[in-house]
Amino acid sequence: MSRISVTASATALMAGTALLAGAALVAAPAASATPAAGGGPARGPHGLDRKVRAAADRLVADGAPGVIVMTRRGGRVSHVTAGVSDKATGAPMDHRLLFRIASVTKSFTSTVVLQLAAERRLSLDDTVDRWLPGAVAGHGNDGSKITIRQLLAQTSGLNDYTPDPRVMSDPARAWTPEELVAIAMEKPPLYAPGTDWNYSNTNYILAGMIIERATGRSVGTEFQRRIFTPLRLRHTSYPTADPSFPGRYVHGYYYDYGDVSTQISPSSARTSGGIVSTVDDVARFHRALFTGRLLPAKQMRELRNVRPVDDDGIVEDYGLGVARIKFSCGYAWGHDGGFPGYRTWTYTSADGRSQAVITYNESKLEYDKTFRTDLTKAADTAFCA
């Protein structure tokens, strides 16, 4: 679940199952910077780390409980952390902790679909009905007129299921993909397929269903054999319904409900936003993807076929499950994601030499103007400085 309507979701939660409020915020420790294993000594106080450290401190001062910023310059990887990963205990933020990457998952889903296209297991010009007959129907929705390419490009015209109050009114419910798609089918399409753009998690739930139909295996199995294992993403997993974490994790905070880290089933996100990972694993995946290690040239061209969009204030060029973002030093590729309690932003240069991943653990900052201004500056510093 990414770029969720946090206002709608908060309202739904208030009307549904009450979640426990978190403990009072403890004093945040000073930001720290550490090199990656084997990356040599941390850079000095006058280098990139100093600038990133100041930016991370500012985000904590603006209200984020904790922040992780991973940066790469060539072979040198560094991590800056600020604030806490757990308000109740005061445990400091740590770059090795797991978190929900939310719609950064879409880049994984799109990659698998494009690999299947390269293997001629499916075509991006196939209609949804070709693989999922009857799944997209009713109220003017027509799967015979929507292609797989349009799903990945967010140009299908289908409504997003995530703002519906039912999705968050029972946070622990295990949703099936079919149930999530059915919610979106209750409304007519926003436009004819291919004629406009809107961000809809429904598209990527359908893409995941197509992966399973085309391969005869679960999406989790395909993620593991095609991406997690080959890239040695040892801290990355794809839970479908279990809200727990398979290791130490960042605690995520959601409005007045406090710590909701393990109270919301990832089944409401699935292939639109269900993956759990770390900043280093996410960066490793995106570096492999954008430098052409995972897809042939033809599919890379499809991936990078972008159109300019403004998604609720996020201005970028959107391709097939990836986005191109303009910075002061040029362009970066990546995707952002938001799940209750978690927000992540990822940036990778086309040659893979420059990277930045920023993640923090508070949802209520989504529309805070001061925070968003400082976040924009932090992202430019982390990617360009």
CSV table of C-alpha atoms in Angstrom, one decimal:
chain,number,residue,atom,x,y,z
A,1,MET,CA,0.0,0.0,0.0
A,2,SER,CA,1.7,3.2,-1.1
A,3,ARG,CA,1.0,6.8,-1.1
A,4,ILE,CA,-2.1,5.8,0.8
A,5,SER,CA,-4.6,8.5,1.6
A,6,VAL,CA,-3.5,8.9,5.2
A,7,THR,CA,-6.5,11.1,6.0
A,8,ALA,CA,-8.9,8.5,4.8
A,9,SER,CA,-7.1,5.7,6.5
A,10,ALA,CA,-7.0,7.6,9.8
A,11,THR,CA,-10.7,8.2,9.6
A,12,ALA,CA,-11.4,4.6,8.9
A,13,LEU,CA,-9.2,3.5,11.8
A,14,MET,CA,-11.0,5.8,14.1
A,15,ALA,CA,-14.3,4.2,13.1
A,16,GLY,CA,-13.0,0.7,13.4
A,17,THR,CA,-10.9,-1.4,15.7
A,18,ALA,CA,-9.0,0.8,18.2
A,19,LEU,CA,-5.3,0.5,18.2
A,20,LEU,CA,-3.1,1.0,21.2
A,21,ALA,CA,-1.5,4.4,21.5
A,22,GLY,CA,2.3,4.5,21.7
A,23,ALA,CA,4.3,5.6,24.7
A,24,ALA,CA,5.5,9.2,25.1
A,25,LEU,CA,8.4,10.2,22.9
A,26,VAL,CA,11.7,10.0,24.7
A,27,ALA,CA,14.6,12.2,24.0
A,28,ALA,CA,16.2,11.3,20.7
A,29,PRO,CA,19.9,10.4,20.6
A,30,ALA,CA,22.2,12.4,18.4
A,31,ALA,CA,22.5,11.3,14.8
A,32,SER,CA,25.2,8.9,14.0
A,33,ALA,CA,27.0,7.9,10.8
A,34,THR,CA,28.6,4.6,10.1
A,35,PRO,CA,30.2,3.1,7.0
A,36,ALA,CA,29.0,-0.1,5.4
A,37,ALA,CA,30.9,-3.2,6.2
A,38,GLY,CA,34.1,-3.1,4.2
A,39,GLY,CA,33.4,0.4,3.2
A,40,GLY,CA,36.4,2.0,4.9
A,41,PRO,CA,36.4,4.7,7.5
A,42,ALA,CA,33.4,7.1,7.9
A,43,ARG,CA,33.9,10.4,6.1
A,44,GLY,CA,35.0,13.3,8.2
A,45,PRO,CA,32.9,16.1,9.7
A,46,HIS,CA,33.3,18.3,6.6
A,47,GLY,CA,32.0,15.7,4.1
A,48,LEU,CA,28.7,14.3,2.9
A,49,ASP,CA,27.9,12.6,6.2
A,50,ARG,CA,28.0,15.9,8.0
A,51,LYS,CA,25.5,17.4,5.6
A,52,VAL,CA,23.3,14.4,5.7
A,53,ARG,CA,23.5,14.2,9.5
A,54,ALA,CA,22.2,17.8,9.7
A,55,ALA,CA,19.4,17.0,7.4
A,56,ALA,CA,18.4,13.9,9.4
A,57,ASP,CA,18.5,15.9,12.6
A,58,ARG,CA,16.2,18.4,11.1
A,59,LEU,CA,13.6,15.8,10.1
A,60,VAL,CA,13.6,14.5,13.7
A,61,ALA,CA,13.2,18.0,15.0
A,62,ASP,CA,10.2,18.4,12.6
A,63,GLY,CA,8.5,15.4,14.2
A,64,ALA,CA,9.9,12.1,12.8
A,65,PRO,CA,10.6,9.7,15.7
A,66,GLY,CA,13.5,8.3,13.8
A,67,VAL,CA,15.2,8.6,10.4
A,68,ILE,CA,17.6,6.4,8.4
A,69,VAL,CA,19.5,7.8,5.4
A,70,MET,CA,21.7,5.5,3.3
A,71,THR,CA,24.0,7.1,0.7
A,72,ARG,CA,26.3,5.7,-2.0
A,73,ARG,CA,29.1,7.5,-3.9
A,74,GLY,CA,30.8,5.0,-6.1
A,75,GLY,CA,32.1,2.1,-3.9
A,76,ARG,CA,31.6,4.1,-0.6
A,77,VAL,CA,28.3,3.4,1.2
A,78,SER,CA,27.4,5.2,4.4
A,79,HIS,CA,24.5,5.3,6.8
A,80,VAL,CA,23.2,8.2,8.9
A,81,THR,CA,20.6,7.6,11.6
A,82,ALA,CA,18.8,10.0,13.9
A,83,GLY,CA,16.1,9.6,16.5
A,84,VAL,CA,14.6,6.4,17.8
A,85,SER,CA,13.3,3.2,16.3
A,86,ASP,CA,11.1,2.5,19.3
A,87,LYS,CA,9.5,5.3,21.4
A,88,ALA,CA,8.6,3.0,24.2
A,89,THR,CA,12.2,1.9,24.9
A,90,GLY,CA,14.1,4.8,23.4
A,91,ALA,CA,16.1,2.3,21.2
A,92,PRO,CA,18.0,4.4,18.6
A,93,MET,CA,17.4,4.1,14.9
A,94,ASP,CA,19.6,1.5,13.3
A,95,HIS,CA,20.2,1.0,9.5
A,96,ARG,CA,20.1,-2.8,9.9
A,97,LEU,CA,16.5,-2.8,11.1
A,98,LEU,CA,13.6,-4.1,9.0
A,99,PHE,CA,10.8,-1.9,7.9
A,100,ARG,CA,7.8,-2.0,5.5
A,101,ILE,CA,9.0,-0.7,2.2
A,102,ALA,CA,5.3,-0.2,1.0
A,103,SER,CA,5.0,0.8,-2.7
A,104,VAL,CA,8.7,0.4,-3.4
A,105,THR,CA,7.4,-3.1,-3.8
A,106,LYS,CA,5.9,-2.0,-7.1
A,107,SER,CA,9.4,-1.9,-8.6
A,108,PHE,CA,9.8,-5.6,-7.6
A,109,THR,CA,6.4,-6.5,-9.1
A,110,SER,CA,7.0,-4.7,-12.3
A,111,THR,CA,10.5,-6.3,-12.7
A,112,VAL,CA,9.0,-9.8,-12.4
A,113,VAL,CA,6.3,-9.0,-15.0
A,114,LEU,CA,8.9,-7.6,-17.4
A,115,GLN,CA,11.1,-10.7,-16.9
A,116,LEU,CA,8.1,-12.9,-17.8
A,117,ALA,CA,7.6,-10.7,-20.9
A,118,ALA,CA,11.2,-11.2,-21.8
A,119,GLU,CA,10.7,-15.0,-21.5
A,120,ARG,CA,7.6,-14.7,-23.7
A,121,ARG,CA,5.5,-16.1,-20.9
A,122,LEU,CA,3.2,-13.1,-21.4
A,123,SER,CA,3.0,-9.9,-23.4
A,124,LEU,CA,2.6,-6.4,-22.0
A,125,ASP,CA,-0.1,-6.0,-24.7
A,126,ASP,CA,-2.1,-8.9,-23.3
A,127,THR,CA,-5.4,-7.7,-21.7
A,128,VAL,CA,-6.3,-8.3,-18.1
A,129,ASP,CA,-9.1,-10.5,-19.3
A,130,ARG,CA,-6.6,-12.7,-21.1
A,131,TRP,CA,-5.2,-13.8,-17.7
A,132,LEU,CA,-8.0,-12.9,-15.3
A,133,PRO,CA,-11.3,-13.3,-17.1
A,134,GLY,CA,-14.1,-11.5,-15.2
A,135,ALA,CA,-11.9,-10.0,-12.5
A,136,VAL,CA,-12.3,-6.5,-13.9
A,137,ALA,CA,-15.9,-6.0,-14.6
A,138,GLY,CA,-19.0,-4.1,-13.5
A,139,HIS,CA,-19.8,-0.4,-13.3
A,140,GLY,CA,-18.1,0.3,-16.6
A,141,ASN,CA,-14.9,-1.5,-15.7
A,142,ASP,CA,-13.7,-3.7,-18.6
A,143,GLY,CA,-10.7,-6.0,-18.3
A,144,SER,CA,-10.9,-6.7,-22.1
A,145,LYS,CA,-9.8,-3.1,-22.7
A,146,ILE,CA,-7.0,-2.8,-20.2
A,147,THR,CA,-3.5,-4.1,-21.0
A,148,ILE,CA,-0.8,-5.3,-18.6
A,149,ARG,CA,1.4,-2.4,-19.7
A,150,GLN,CA,-1.4,0.0,-18.6
A,151,LEU,CA,-1.6,-1.7,-15.2
A,152,LEU,CA,2.2,-1.2,-14.7
A,153,ALA,CA,2.1,2.4,-16.0
A,154,GLN,CA,-0.9,3.4,-13.8
A,155,THR,CA,-2.9,4.3,-16.9
A,156,SER,CA,-5.7,1.8,-16.6
A,157,GLY,CA,-8.3,4.2,-15.2
A,158,LEU,CA,-9.1,1.8,-12.4
A,159,ASN,CA,-10.0,3.2,-9.0
A,160,ASP,CA,-7.7,2.7,-6.0
A,161,TYR,CA,-9.1,0.4,-3.3
A,162,THR,CA,-7.1,1.7,-0.4
A,163,PRO,CA,-9.2,4.8,0.5
A,164,ASP,CA,-12.2,2.6,1.1
A,165,PRO,CA,-13.0,2.6,4.9
A,166,ARG,CA,-13.4,-1.2,4.9
A,167,VAL,CA,-9.7,-1.7,4.2
A,168,MET,CA,-8.6,-0.1,7.4
A,169,SER,CA,-11.6,-0.5,9.7
A,170,ASP,CA,-10.4,-4.1,10.5
A,171,PRO,CA,-6.6,-3.8,10.3
A,172,ALA,CA,-5.9,-7.4,11.2
A,173,ARG,CA,-8.1,-8.9,8.5
A,174,ALA,CA,-6.5,-11.1,6.0
A,175,TRP,CA,-7.6,-9.8,2.6
A,176,THR,CA,-7.5,-11.8,-0.6
A,177,PRO,CA,-6.4,-10.1,-3.8
A,178,GLU,CA,-9.8,-10.8,-5.3
A,179,GLU,CA,-11.5,-9.0,-2.4
A,180,LEU,CA,-9.3,-5.9,-2.9
A,181,VAL,CA,-10.0,-5.8,-6.6
A,182,ALA,CA,-13.7,-6.2,-6.0
A,183,ILE,CA,-13.7,-3.0,-3.9
A,184,ALA,CA,-12.3,-1.0,-6.8
A,185,MET,CA,-14.9,-2.5,-9.1
A,186,GLU,CA,-17.7,-0.9,-7.2
A,187,LYS,CA,-16.9,2.5,-8.8
A,188,PRO,CA,-16.8,3.3,-12.5
A,189,PRO,CA,-13.4,3.9,-14.1
A,190,LEU,CA,-11.9,7.4,-13.9
A,191,TYR,CA,-11.2,7.5,-17.7
A,192,ALA,CA,-10.8,5.3,-20.7
A,193,PRO,CA,-7.7,3.0,-20.4
A,194,GLY,CA,-4.5,4.7,-21.7
A,195,THR,CA,-5.9,8.2,-21.9
A,196,ASP,CA,-4.8,9.6,-18.5
A,197,TRP,CA,-2.9,8.7,-15.3
A,198,ASN,CA,-3.8,8.0,-11.7
A,199,TYR,CA,-2.0,6.2,-8.9
A,200,SER,CA,-3.9,3.1,-8.1
A,201,ASN,CA,-2.7,0.2,-6.0
A,202,THR,CA,-5.4,-1.9,-7.7
A,203,ASN,CA,-3.3,-2.1,-10.8
A,204,TYR,CA,-0.5,-3.8,-8.9
A,205,ILE,CA,-2.7,-6.2,-7.1
A,206,LEU,CA,-3.9,-7.3,-10.5
A,207,ALA,CA,-0.3,-7.5,-11.8
A,208,GLY,CA,0.5,-9.9,-8.9
A,209,MET,CA,-2.5,-12.1,-9.7
A,210,ILE,CA,-1.2,-12.2,-13.4
A,211,ILE,CA,2.2,-13.3,-12.2
A,212,GLU,CA,0.7,-16.2,-10.3
A,213,ARG,CA,-1.5,-17.2,-13.3
A,214,ALA,CA,1.3,-17.0,-15.8
A,215,THR,CA,3.8,-19.0,-13.6
A,216,GLY,CA,1.6,-21.3,-11.6
A,217,ARG,CA,3.6,-20.3,-8.6
A,218,SER,CA,3.0,-17.8,-5.7
A,219,VAL,CA,4.3,-14.3,-6.1
A,220,GLY,CA,6.5,-14.9,-3.0
A,221,THR,CA,8.1,-17.8,-4.7
A,222,GLU,CA,8.8,-15.7,-7.8
A,223,PHE,CA,10.2,-12.8,-5.8
A,224,GLN,CA,12.5,-15.2,-4.0
A,225,ARG,CA,13.8,-17.2,-7.0
A,226,ARG,CA,14.1,-14.2,-9.4
A,227,ILE,CA,15.2,-11.3,-7.1
A,228,PHE,CA,15.8,-12.1,-3.4
A,229,THR,CA,18.1,-15.1,-3.9
A,230,PRO,CA,20.1,-14.0,-7.0
A,231,LEU,CA,20.8,-10.5,-5.4
A,232,ARG,CA,21.4,-12.0,-2.0
A,233,LEU,CA,18.7,-9.9,-0.4
A,234,ARG,CA,19.0,-11.8,2.9
A,235,HIS,CA,16.9,-9.4,4.9
A,236,THR,CA,14.0,-9.0,2.4
A,237,SER,CA,10.8,-11.0,2.6
A,238,TYR,CA,7.2,-10.9,1.3
A,239,PRO,CA,4.7,-11.7,4.0
A,240,THR,CA,1.1,-12.0,2.7
A,241,ALA,CA,-0.9,-11.9,5.9
A,242,ASP,CA,1.3,-12.2,9.0
A,243,PRO,CA,1.8,-8.7,10.5
A,244,SER,CA,4.9,-9.7,12.5
A,245,PHE,CA,8.5,-9.2,11.4
A,246,PRO,CA,11.1,-11.9,10.9
A,247,GLY,CA,13.7,-10.0,12.9
A,248,ARG,CA,14.5,-6.7,14.7
A,249,TYR,CA,12.4,-3.9,13.2
A,250,VAL,CA,11.7,-0.2,13.1
A,251,HIS,CA,8.5,0.6,15.0
A,252,GLY,CA,6.0,2.6,12.9
A,253,TYR,CA,3.7,5.2,14.3
A,254,TYR,CA,0.3,6.2,13.0
A,255,TYR,CA,-1.4,9.4,14.2
A,256,ASP,CA,-2.9,9.0,17.7
A,257,TYR,CA,-2.9,5.2,17.4
A,258,GLY,CA,0.8,5.1,18.2
A,259,ASP,CA,2.8,2.0,17.4
A,260,VAL,CA,0.9,0.0,14.7
A,261,SER,CA,4.0,-1.9,13.5
A,262,THR,CA,2.5,-5.4,14.0
A,263,GLN,CA,-1.2,-4.6,14.0
A,264,ILE,CA,-2.0,-4.2,10.3
A,265,SER,CA,-2.1,-7.2,8.0
A,266,PRO,CA,0.2,-6.8,4.9
A,267,SER,CA,-2.5,-8.6,3.0
A,268,SER,CA,-4.1,-5.2,2.3
A,269,ALA,CA,-1.0,-4.3,0.3
A,270,ARG,CA,0.4,-7.5,-1.2
A,271,THR,CA,2.1,-6.9,-4.6
A,272,SER,CA,1.2,-3.2,-4.4
A,273,GLY,CA,3.2,-2.7,-1.2
A,274,GLY,CA,3.8,-5.7,1.0
A,275,ILE,CA,7.6,-6.3,1.1
A,276,VAL,CA,9.7,-6.0,4.3
A,277,SER,CA,13.3,-5.1,3.8
A,278,THR,CA,16.3,-2.9,4.9
A,279,VAL,CA,17.8,0.2,3.3
A,280,ASP,CA,20.8,-1.7,2.1
A,281,ASP,CA,18.7,-4.5,0.4
A,282,VAL,CA,16.5,-1.9,-1.2
A,283,ALA,CA,19.5,0.0,-2.5
A,284,ARG,CA,21.1,-3.3,-3.8
A,285,PHE,CA,17.9,-4.2,-5.7
A,286,HIS,CA,17.5,-0.8,-7.3
A,287,ARG,CA,21.2,-0.6,-8.3
A,288,ALA,CA,20.9,-4.0,-10.0
A,289,LEU,CA,17.6,-3.0,-11.7
A,290,PHE,CA,18.6,0.4,-13.0
A,291,THR,CA,22.0,-0.7,-14.3
A,292,GLY,CA,20.4,-3.4,-16.4
A,293,ARG,CA,21.3,-6.6,-14.4
A,294,LEU,CA,17.7,-7.8,-14.1
A,295,LEU,CA,16.2,-7.0,-17.4
A,296,PRO,CA,17.2,-7.2,-21.1
A,297,ALA,CA,17.5,-4.0,-23.1
A,298,LYS,CA,14.0,-4.2,-24.6
A,299,GLN,CA,12.4,-4.5,-21.2
A,300,MET,CA,14.6,-1.8,-19.8
A,301,ARG,CA,13.3,0.6,-22.4
A,302,GLU,CA,9.7,-0.4,-21.4
A,303,LEU,CA,10.6,0.2,-17.7
A,304,ARG,CA,11.9,3.7,-18.4
A,305,ASN,CA,9.2,4.8,-20.8
A,306,VAL,CA,7.9,7.6,-18.6
A,307,ARG,CA,5.3,10.3,-18.6
A,308,PRO,CA,5.3,13.5,-16.4
A,309,VAL,CA,2.8,13.2,-13.5
A,310,ASP,CA,1.9,15.1,-10.4
A,311,ASP,CA,0.6,12.6,-7.9
A,312,ASP,CA,-0.8,14.6,-4.9
A,313,GLY,CA,2.1,17.0,-5.0
A,314,ILE,CA,4.8,14.4,-5.9
A,315,VAL,CA,6.1,15.7,-9.3
A,316,GLU,CA,8.0,13.1,-11.3
A,317,ASP,CA,8.1,11.1,-14.5
A,318,TYR,CA,6.4,7.7,-14.0
A,319,GLY,CA,7.4,4.6,-16.0
A,320,LEU,CA,6.5,1.0,-15.3
A,321,GLY,CA,6.6,0.7,-11.5
A,322,VAL,CA,9.5,3.1,-11.3
A,323,ALA,CA,9.8,6.9,-11.4
A,324,ARG,CA,12.4,9.4,-12.6
A,325,ILE,CA,12.9,12.3,-10.2
A,326,LYS,CA,14.7,15.6,-11.0
A,327,PHE,CA,17.4,16.8,-8.6
A,328,SER,CA,19.8,19.8,-8.6
A,329,CYS,CA,22.5,17.4,-9.9
A,330,GLY,CA,20.4,15.6,-12.5
A,331,TYR,CA,18.0,12.7,-12.5
A,332,ALA,CA,17.5,9.8,-10.2
A,333,TRP,CA,15.4,6.7,-10.6
A,334,GLY,CA,13.4,5.0,-7.8
A,335,HIS,CA,10.0,4.8,-6.1
A,336,ASP,CA,8.5,5.9,-2.9
A,337,GLY,CA,6.2,4.1,-0.6
A,338,GLY,CA,3.9,4.6,2.4
A,339,PHE,CA,2.3,2.1,4.8
A,340,PRO,CA,0.7,3.1,8.1
A,341,GLY,CA,3.7,4.0,10.3
A,342,TYR,CA,6.3,3.9,7.5
A,343,ARG,CA,7.5,6.1,4.7
A,344,THR,CA,10.4,5.5,2.3
A,345,TRP,CA,12.0,7.3,-0.6
A,346,THR,CA,14.6,5.7,-2.9
A,347,TYR,CA,16.9,7.3,-5.5
A,348,THR,CA,19.5,5.7,-7.8
A,349,SER,CA,21.5,7.2,-10.7
A,350,ALA,CA,21.3,5.5,-14.1
A,351,ASP,CA,24.9,4.3,-13.7
A,352,GLY,CA,24.3,3.1,-10.1
A,353,ARG,CA,27.2,5.2,-8.7
A,354,SER,CA,25.0,7.6,-6.6
A,355,GLN,CA,22.2,6.4,-4.4
A,356,ALA,CA,20.1,7.6,-1.5
A,357,VAL,CA,17.4,5.8,0.5
A,358,ILE,CA,15.5,7.7,3.2
A,359,THR,CA,13.0,6.1,5.6
A,360,TYR,CA,11.2,7.3,8.7
A,361,ASN,CA,8.5,6.0,11.0
A,362,GLU,CA,5.6,8.4,11.3
A,363,SER,CA,2.6,8.8,9.0
A,364,LYS,CA,1.1,12.0,10.3
A,365,LEU,CA,3.9,14.1,8.7
A,366,GLU,CA,2.7,13.3,5.2
A,367,TYR,CA,1.1,16.7,4.6
A,368,ASP,CA,3.2,18.8,7.0
A,369,LYS,CA,4.6,21.6,4.9
A,370,THR,CA,7.7,22.2,7.0
A,371,PHE,CA,8.5,18.5,7.1
A,372,ARG,CA,8.0,18.1,3.4
A,373,THR,CA,10.2,21.1,2.6
A,374,ASP,CA,13.0,19.7,4.8
A,375,LEU,CA,12.5,16.2,3.3
A,376,THR,CA,13.0,17.6,-0.2
A,377,LYS,CA,16.2,19.3,0.9
A,378,ALA,CA,17.4,16.2,2.7
A,379,ALA,CA,16.8,14.1,-0.5
A,380,ASP,CA,18.7,16.5,-2.7
A,381,THR,CA,21.6,16.6,-0.2
A,382,ALA,CA,21.7,12.8,0.2
A,383,PHE,CA,21.7,12.2,-3.6
A,384,CYS,CA,23.6,15.2,-4.9
A,385,ALA,CA,26.0,16.6,-2.2
